[in-house]
Amino acid sequence: MNNCLFCKIANKEIKSDIVKENKNIIAFKDVNPISPEHILIIPKVHLSDTSMINEENSFLFSEMALMANEIIKDFNEQDNGCRWVINTGKNGGQSVFHIHLHLIMGRKFTWPPG
Ligand code: AMP
Ligand code: ZN
């Protein structure tokens, strides 16, 4: 996708603070963190939102989850718990239309969200 911010981050056209990367997935620090540790985990291929997940590409979603657990261990947060968030579409509050998992850690979160 030509004009997608997160595609550009995945392609290294735009610099980011990369936390972990493998063939299909990349994780980088959110520029506007809402917790002491706020990481975004994305597939390198462009999927605009959760409605794009299908039988052919859903393995990417599993790979994102596996990477999230690796990062949680790297940050030594496995015993503290954390929050995984995916905002999807207008009502979900999505602002960057390349699917991303927010991994937010390092403080206690409340429920329900705003
Ligand atoms: P969402 O509102 O769920 O679409 O989340 C988009 C997230 O991307 C926000 O938390 C932003 O702070 C974050 N963000 C926007 N631009 C960048 C960037 N260049 N590098 C890292 N994170 C970004
Ligand atoms: Zn994209």
CSV table of C-alpha atoms and ligand atoms in Angstrom, one decimal:
chain,number,residue,atom,x,y,z
A,1,MET,CA,0.0,0.0,0.0
A,2,ASN,CA,1.6,3.2,-1.2
A,3,ASN,CA,0.6,5.8,1.3
A,4,CYS,CA,0.3,3.8,4.5
A,5,LEU,CA,2.4,5.0,7.5
A,6,PHE,CA,2.8,1.5,9.0
A,7,CYS,CA,3.8,0.0,5.6
A,8,LYS,CA,6.5,2.6,5.4
A,9,ILE,CA,7.6,1.7,9.0
A,10,ALA,CA,7.6,-2.0,8.0
A,11,ASN,CA,9.7,-1.2,4.9
A,12,LYS,CA,12.0,1.0,6.9
A,13,GLU,CA,11.1,4.0,4.7
A,14,ILE,CA,10.2,5.8,8.0
A,15,LYS,CA,12.3,5.3,11.1
A,16,SER,CA,10.8,3.7,14.2
A,17,ASP,CA,12.1,2.3,17.4
A,18,ILE,CA,12.0,-1.4,16.5
A,19,VAL,CA,11.6,-3.8,19.5
A,20,LYS,CA,11.4,-7.1,17.6
A,21,GLU,CA,11.1,-8.3,14.0
A,22,ASN,CA,10.9,-11.5,12.0
A,23,LYS,CA,10.0,-12.4,8.4
A,24,ASN,CA,6.3,-11.5,8.7
A,25,ILE,CA,5.9,-9.3,11.8
A,26,ILE,CA,7.4,-6.1,13.2
A,27,ALA,CA,7.0,-4.5,16.6
A,28,PHE,CA,8.0,-1.0,17.4
A,29,LYS,CA,7.4,1.6,20.2
A,30,ASP,CA,4.3,3.8,19.9
A,31,VAL,CA,5.4,7.5,19.5
A,32,ASN,CA,2.7,8.6,21.9
A,33,PRO,CA,2.8,6.0,24.7
A,34,ILE,CA,-0.2,5.7,27.0
A,35,SER,CA,1.7,3.5,29.5
A,36,PRO,CA,5.3,3.0,30.6
A,37,GLU,CA,5.8,0.5,27.8
A,38,HIS,CA,3.6,0.8,24.7
A,39,ILE,CA,4.5,-1.4,21.7
A,40,LEU,CA,2.7,-1.7,18.4
A,41,ILE,CA,2.8,-5.1,16.6
A,42,ILE,CA,1.9,-5.3,12.9
A,43,PRO,CA,2.0,-7.7,10.0
A,44,LYS,CA,4.5,-6.4,7.4
A,45,VAL,CA,1.8,-6.9,4.7
A,46,HIS,CA,-1.0,-4.3,4.5
A,47,LEU,CA,-4.2,-5.4,6.1
A,48,SER,CA,-6.3,-2.3,6.9
A,49,ASP,CA,-8.3,-3.6,9.8
A,50,THR,CA,-9.6,-6.8,11.5
A,51,SER,CA,-12.3,-7.2,8.8
A,52,MET,CA,-9.4,-8.1,6.4
A,53,ILE,CA,-8.4,-11.2,8.4
A,54,ASN,CA,-9.3,-14.4,6.5
A,55,GLU,CA,-8.3,-18.1,6.2
A,56,GLU,CA,-5.3,-17.3,4.1
A,57,ASN,CA,-3.8,-14.6,6.3
A,58,SER,CA,-5.0,-15.5,9.8
A,59,PHE,CA,-1.6,-17.1,10.6
A,60,LEU,CA,-0.2,-13.6,10.7
A,61,PHE,CA,-2.6,-12.9,13.6
A,62,SER,CA,-1.1,-16.0,15.5
A,63,GLU,CA,2.4,-14.7,14.7
A,64,MET,CA,1.5,-11.3,16.2
A,65,ALA,CA,0.2,-13.0,19.3
A,66,LEU,CA,3.4,-15.1,19.7
A,67,MET,CA,5.5,-12.1,19.3
A,68,ALA,CA,3.5,-10.2,21.9
A,69,ASN,CA,4.2,-13.0,24.4
A,70,GLU,CA,7.9,-12.9,23.5
A,71,ILE,CA,8.0,-9.1,24.1
A,72,ILE,CA,6.1,-9.4,27.4
A,73,LYS,CA,8.8,-11.8,28.6
A,74,ASP,CA,11.6,-9.5,27.2
A,75,PHE,CA,10.1,-6.7,29.3
A,76,ASN,CA,9.7,-9.0,32.3
A,77,GLU,CA,6.0,-8.3,32.6
A,78,GLN,CA,4.7,-11.8,32.4
A,79,ASP,CA,3.8,-11.9,36.1
A,80,ASN,CA,2.2,-8.4,36.1
A,81,GLY,CA,-0.3,-8.8,33.3
A,82,CYS,CA,-0.8,-6.2,30.6
A,83,ARG,CA,-3.4,-5.3,28.0
A,84,TRP,CA,-3.7,-6.2,24.3
A,85,VAL,CA,-5.9,-3.7,22.3
A,86,ILE,CA,-6.9,-3.6,18.7
A,87,ASN,CA,-9.0,-0.6,17.6
A,88,THR,CA,-10.9,-1.3,14.5
A,89,GLY,CA,-12.8,1.2,12.3
A,90,LYS,CA,-14.5,4.5,13.1
A,91,ASN,CA,-16.3,3.4,16.2
A,92,GLY,CA,-13.3,1.4,17.4
A,93,GLY,CA,-11.2,4.6,17.4
A,94,GLN,CA,-8.7,3.4,14.8
A,95,SER,CA,-6.6,6.2,13.4
A,96,VAL,CA,-3.9,4.3,11.4
A,97,PHE,CA,-5.5,1.9,8.9
A,98,HIS,CA,-3.0,-0.9,8.9
A,99,ILE,CA,-4.0,-3.5,11.5
A,100,HIS,CA,-1.9,-3.2,14.7
A,101,LEU,CA,-2.0,-4.8,18.1
A,102,HIS,CA,-1.3,-2.3,21.0
A,103,LEU,CA,0.7,-4.1,23.7
A,104,ILE,CA,0.5,-1.8,26.7
A,105,MET,CA,2.3,-2.7,29.9
A,106,GLY,CA,3.8,-1.2,33.0
A,107,ARG,CA,0.8,0.1,34.9
A,108,LYS,CA,-2.7,-1.1,36.0
A,109,PHE,CA,-5.5,-0.4,33.5
A,110,THR,CA,-9.2,0.1,34.2
A,111,TRP,CA,-12.3,-1.2,32.5
A,112,PRO,CA,-14.4,-0.2,30.7
A,113,PRO,CA,-12.4,1.8,28.2
A,114,GLY,CA,-13.6,5.3,27.1
B,1,AMP,P1,-5.0,3.5,16.6
B,1,AMP,O1,-5.6,4.8,17.1
B,1,AMP,O2,-5.4,2.3,17.3
B,1,AMP,O3,-5.1,3.4,15.1
B,1,AMP,O4,-3.4,3.6,17.0
B,1,AMP,C1,-2.5,4.3,16.2
B,1,AMP,C2,-1.3,4.5,17.0
B,1,AMP,O5,-0.1,4.7,16.2
B,1,AMP,C3,-1.3,5.6,18.1
B,1,AMP,O6,-1.2,5.1,19.4
B,1,AMP,C4,-0.2,6.5,17.7
B,1,AMP,O7,0.4,7.1,18.8
B,1,AMP,C5,0.7,5.6,16.9
B,1,AMP,N1,1.6,6.2,15.9
B,1,AMP,C6,1.3,7.1,15.0
B,1,AMP,N2,2.3,7.4,14.2
B,1,AMP,C7,3.4,6.6,14.7
B,1,AMP,C8,4.7,6.5,14.3
B,1,AMP,N3,5.3,7.2,13.3
B,1,AMP,N4,5.5,5.6,15.0
B,1,AMP,C9,5.0,4.9,16.0
B,1,AMP,N5,3.7,5.0,16.4
B,1,AMP,C10,2.9,5.9,15.8
B,2,ZN,ZN,-0.1,-0.6,5.5
